[in-house]
Short mmCIF file of C-alpha atoms in Angstrom, two decimals:
data_model
loop_
_atom_site.label_atom_id
_atom_site.label_comp_id
_atom_site.label_asym_id
_atom_site.label_seq_id
_atom_site.Cartn_x
_atom_site.Cartn_y
_atom_site.Cartn_z
CA MET J 1 71.59 61.22 159.90
CA THR J 2 70.41 63.76 157.37
CA VAL J 3 70.09 62.24 153.93
CA ASP J 4 71.07 64.51 151.03
CA PRO J 5 69.93 62.68 147.86
CA GLY J 6 71.86 65.07 145.61
CA GLU J 7 75.13 64.41 147.45
CA ILE J 8 74.59 60.65 147.28
CA VAL J 9 73.88 60.77 143.54
CA LYS J 10 77.10 62.71 142.94
CA ARG J 11 79.09 60.28 145.10
CA TYR J 12 77.49 57.37 143.23
CA LEU J 13 78.54 58.74 139.81
CA ASP J 14 82.07 59.49 141.07
CA THR J 15 82.35 56.00 142.56
CA VAL J 16 81.12 54.33 139.35
CA ALA J 17 83.75 56.31 137.42
CA SER J 18 86.45 55.19 139.89
CA GLY J 19 85.75 51.63 138.80
CA ASN J 20 85.87 49.99 142.26
CA VAL J 21 83.06 47.42 142.44
CA ASP J 22 83.17 47.05 146.23
CA ASP J 23 82.94 50.81 146.74
CA VAL J 24 79.91 51.01 144.44
CA ALA J 25 78.19 48.03 146.11
CA ALA J 26 78.82 49.62 149.52
CA LEU J 27 76.57 52.54 148.52
CA TYR J 28 73.64 50.07 148.41
CA ALA J 29 71.64 48.70 151.34
CA GLU J 30 72.05 44.97 152.04
CA ASP J 31 68.60 44.13 150.62
CA ALA J 32 68.54 46.73 147.81
CA THR J 33 67.12 46.11 144.35
CA LEU J 34 68.56 47.21 141.01
CA GLU J 35 66.79 47.16 137.64
CA ASP J 36 69.00 48.20 134.69
CA PRO J 37 67.57 48.54 132.13
CA VAL J 38 63.96 48.97 133.30
CA GLY J 39 61.82 46.51 131.34
CA GLY J 40 64.82 44.26 130.70
CA GLY J 41 63.16 41.49 132.67
CA GLU J 42 65.81 41.18 135.40
CA VAL J 43 65.92 42.70 138.87
CA HIS J 44 69.09 42.21 140.91
CA ILE J 45 68.25 41.70 144.57
CA GLY J 46 70.76 42.13 147.39
CA ARG J 47 74.21 43.70 147.59
CA THR J 48 76.01 40.56 146.35
CA ALA J 49 73.93 40.33 143.19
CA ILE J 50 74.35 44.07 142.70
CA ALA J 51 78.14 43.77 143.00
CA GLY J 52 77.97 41.09 140.29
CA PHE J 53 76.08 43.47 138.03
CA TYR J 54 78.73 46.20 138.39
CA GLN J 55 81.57 43.66 138.01
CA ALA J 56 80.40 43.14 134.42
CA ILE J 57 80.52 46.87 133.62
CA LEU J 58 83.40 48.28 135.62
CA GLY J 59 86.14 46.35 133.81
CA ALA J 60 86.10 49.13 131.21
CA GLN J 61 87.35 52.70 131.57
CA ILE J 62 84.39 54.80 132.60
CA SER J 63 83.53 58.45 132.94
CA THR J 64 80.26 59.92 134.17
CA GLU J 65 78.66 63.33 134.01
CA LEU J 66 75.55 64.48 135.87
CA LEU J 67 73.29 66.37 133.43
CA GLN J 68 70.02 66.89 135.33
CA LEU J 69 69.15 66.19 138.97
CA ARG J 70 65.76 66.30 140.74
CA THR J 71 65.35 65.31 144.37
CA GLY J 72 62.50 65.05 146.85
CA GLY J 73 62.34 63.44 150.27
CA HIS J 74 64.57 60.36 150.23
CA GLU J 75 64.40 59.98 146.47
CA ALA J 76 66.16 61.26 143.37
CA ALA J 77 65.75 61.17 139.60
CA PHE J 78 68.61 62.19 137.36
CA LEU J 79 69.82 62.25 133.77
CA PHE J 80 73.50 61.52 133.30
CA ALA J 81 76.01 60.52 130.65
CA ILE J 82 78.21 57.48 130.99
CA THR J 83 81.07 56.89 128.59
CA ILE J 84 82.43 53.37 128.47
CA ASN J 85 85.81 52.82 126.86
CA ALA J 86 86.53 49.11 126.45
CA GLY J 87 89.55 49.27 124.15
CA GLU J 88 88.21 48.92 120.59
CA THR J 89 84.70 49.88 121.67
CA LYS J 90 83.81 53.29 123.01
CA MET J 91 80.21 54.22 123.66
CA ARG J 92 78.12 56.83 125.42
CA VAL J 93 74.69 56.36 126.95
CA GLU J 94 72.50 58.94 128.66
CA PRO J 95 70.14 57.09 131.02
CA ILE J 96 67.58 58.51 133.40
CA GLU J 97 67.89 56.82 136.79
CA THR J 98 65.73 56.90 139.89
CA MET J 99 66.94 56.05 143.38
CA VAL J 100 65.35 55.60 146.79
CA PHE J 101 67.48 55.95 149.93
CA ASP J 102 67.07 54.65 153.47
CA SER J 103 67.57 56.72 156.62
CA GLU J 104 71.32 55.92 156.51
CA GLY J 105 71.60 57.28 152.99
CA LYS J 106 72.09 53.82 151.45
CA ILE J 107 70.44 53.13 148.08
CA THR J 108 67.50 50.74 148.56
CA SER J 109 66.24 50.87 144.97
CA MET J 110 67.82 51.88 141.67
CA LYS J 111 66.10 51.85 138.30
CA ALA J 112 67.87 52.82 135.06
CA TYR J 113 65.73 53.84 132.08
CA TRP J 114 67.49 53.57 128.73
CA SER J 115 67.44 51.47 125.59
CA PRO J 116 69.94 50.66 122.82
CA ALA J 117 68.46 53.61 120.90
CA ASP J 118 69.97 55.93 123.55
CA MET J 119 73.45 54.51 122.99
CA THR J 120 75.98 56.25 120.72
CA MET J 121 79.11 54.52 119.45
CA LEU J 122 82.07 56.91 119.62
CA MET K 1 46.95 45.84 122.77
CA THR K 2 50.53 46.92 122.19
CA VAL K 3 51.59 49.54 124.71
CA ASP K 4 53.91 52.23 123.36
CA PRO K 5 55.13 54.18 126.42
CA GLY K 6 56.64 56.94 124.28
CA GLU K 7 53.34 57.55 122.47
CA ILE K 8 51.44 57.67 125.76
CA VAL K 9 53.89 60.16 127.27
CA LYS K 10 53.49 62.45 124.24
CA ARG K 11 49.69 62.15 124.41
CA TYR K 12 49.85 62.90 128.14
CA LEU K 13 51.86 66.11 127.63
CA ASP K 14 49.56 67.23 124.78
CA THR K 15 46.48 66.52 126.89
CA VAL K 16 47.87 68.42 129.89
CA ALA K 17 48.54 71.39 127.58
CA SER K 18 44.97 71.18 126.24
CA GLY K 19 43.75 71.90 129.77
CA ASN K 20 40.89 69.38 129.86
CA VAL K 21 40.88 67.74 133.30
CA ASP K 22 38.59 64.86 132.29
CA ASP K 23 40.76 64.01 129.31
CA VAL K 24 43.89 63.95 131.49
CA ALA K 25 42.20 61.83 134.18
CA ALA K 26 41.02 59.40 131.48
CA LEU K 27 44.66 58.57 130.71
CA TYR K 28 44.94 57.07 134.21
CA ALA K 29 43.75 53.64 135.38
CA GLU K 30 40.85 53.64 137.88
CA ASP K 31 43.13 52.71 140.80
CA ALA K 32 46.22 54.69 139.71
CA THR K 33 48.50 56.58 142.08
CA LEU K 34 50.07 60.00 141.55
CA GLU K 35 52.86 61.58 143.62
CA ASP K 36 53.74 65.16 142.61
CA PRO K 37 56.14 66.27 143.91
CA VAL K 38 57.93 63.12 145.08
CA GLY K 39 58.71 63.55 148.78
CA GLY K 40 55.90 66.06 149.19
CA GLY K 41 54.14 63.73 151.59
CA GLU K 42 50.95 63.25 149.57
CA VAL K 43 50.00 60.45 147.18
CA HIS K 44 46.75 60.83 145.22
CA ILE K 45 45.02 57.48 144.89
CA GLY K 46 42.33 56.75 142.29
CA ARG K 47 41.13 58.59 139.20
CA THR K 48 38.79 60.92 141.12
CA ALA K 49 41.55 62.16 143.42
CA ILE K 50 43.85 62.48 140.42
CA ALA K 51 41.26 64.59 138.57
CA GLY K 52 41.13 66.85 141.64
CA PHE K 53 44.90 67.27 141.51
CA TYR K 54 44.83 68.38 137.85
CA GLN K 55 41.79 70.63 138.47
CA ALA K 56 44.03 72.79 140.66
CA ILE K 57 46.67 73.18 137.93
CA LEU K 58 44.78 73.25 134.67
CA GLY K 59 42.92 76.50 135.35
CA ALA K 60 46.00 78.29 134.01
CA GLN K 61 47.26 78.46 130.43
CA ILE K 62 49.76 75.68 130.00
CA SER K 63 52.32 74.59 127.48
CA THR K 64 54.52 71.50 127.63
CA GLU K 65 57.66 70.35 125.85
CA LEU K 66 59.22 66.90 125.98
CA LEU K 67 62.98 67.27 126.47
CA GLN K 68 64.24 63.73 127.17
CA LEU K 69 62.41 60.41 126.98
CA ARG K 70 63.55 56.93 128.08
CA THR K 71 61.29 53.91 127.90
CA GLY K 72 61.52 50.23 128.79
CA GLY K 73 58.82 47.58 129.01
CA HIS K 74 55.64 49.22 130.28
CA GLU K 75 57.49 52.11 131.91
CA ALA K 76 58.85 55.52 130.98
CA ALA K 77 61.03 58.25 132.49
CA PHE K 78 61.12 61.68 130.93
CA LEU K 79 62.34 65.23 131.41
CA PHE K 80 59.96 67.91 130.22
CA ALA K 81 59.27 71.62 130.53
CA ILE K 82 55.91 72.94 131.67
CA THR K 83 55.11 76.63 131.40
CA ILE K 84 52.21 77.85 133.51
CA ASN K 85 50.73 81.22 132.68
CA ALA K 86 48.23 82.30 135.33
CA GLY K 87 47.76 85.94 134.35
CA GLU K 88 50.19 87.94 136.53
CA THR K 89 52.30 84.88 137.25
CA LYS K 90 54.22 82.98 134.60
CA MET K 91 56.58 80.20 135.56
CA ARG K 92 58.49 77.33 134.04
CA VAL K 93 59.41 74.06 135.71
CA GLU K 94 61.41 71.15 134.27
CA PRO K 95 60.43 68.02 136.20
CA ILE K 96 61.57 64.46 135.66
CA GLU K 97 58.56 62.12 135.72
CA THR K 98 58.27 58.36 135.78
CA MET K 99 55.19 56.42 134.67
CA VAL K 100 54.08 52.80 134.75
CA PHE K 101 51.37 51.61 132.32
CA ASP K 102 48.97 48.68 132.41
CA SER K 103 48.29 46.34 129.49
CA GLU K 104 45.65 48.77 128.19
CA GLY K 105 48.16 51.62 128.12
CA LYS K 106 46.55 53.42 131.09
CA ILE K 107 48.87 55.12 133.59
CA THR K 108 48.91 53.14 136.86
CA SER K 109 51.61 55.17 138.59
CA MET K 110 53.01 58.65 138.04
CA LYS K 111 55.80 60.25 140.05
CA ALA K 112 57.05 63.79 139.43
CA TYR K 113 60.49 64.75 140.73
CA TRP K 114 61.04 68.48 141.11
CA SER K 115 61.44 71.10 143.80
CA PRO K 116 60.93 74.87 144.03
CA ALA K 117 64.61 75.23 143.10
CA ASP K 118 63.74 73.87 139.63
CA MET K 119 61.11 76.59 139.10
CA THR K 120 61.86 79.75 137.14
CA MET K 121 59.63 82.82 137.27
CA LEU K 122 59.25 84.29 133.78
#
């Protein structure tokens, strides 16, 4: 299988916006790790823990927009905007994320770099 | 020592633009690793190898501009522009880089995500 990191990143952002936790978790390898935010002190290990992480976010109405994408080998780094509309609260964050993919194109590692300072209330 | 990843990133970009290989290498820990570009198949290990990597670049006239910066804990991810003016040839690249710092603020890991498609001839 040829792995196209750019295609996987776009599918990831579309799937996050669709709001289906199982579909997002299915993009990850069984033993993947997720750190969001980097430096936050918590790394989610395994697809079940990762599904739990997205469960907490994907209750809201979400849109995503890819702003910058860099790929190399089986890895990608990208800047994107995510807008989260949870009724009263609407906010936009622009994280930089990095991803590593396995030979099946599954995400084995995701790291999201952002801090509250990068968050805008809308 | 308090490590301020954002300050170190700015110092790094200024030092790269100054063109002094020893000064750039001194920002790295003794046993640091550098992968540029990610997926290129080569990882430079140790400050001496890293100095050799910059030697090859810093012969040209260089300017740098920080475009986006995200930090968390002892890590940073950033988008920047580097313009390389080597006489006849002038080009601009906008990589995304990630860095990890030790407790002294030295860079222990640098990864640069970019490909020839991100390069513009000026």
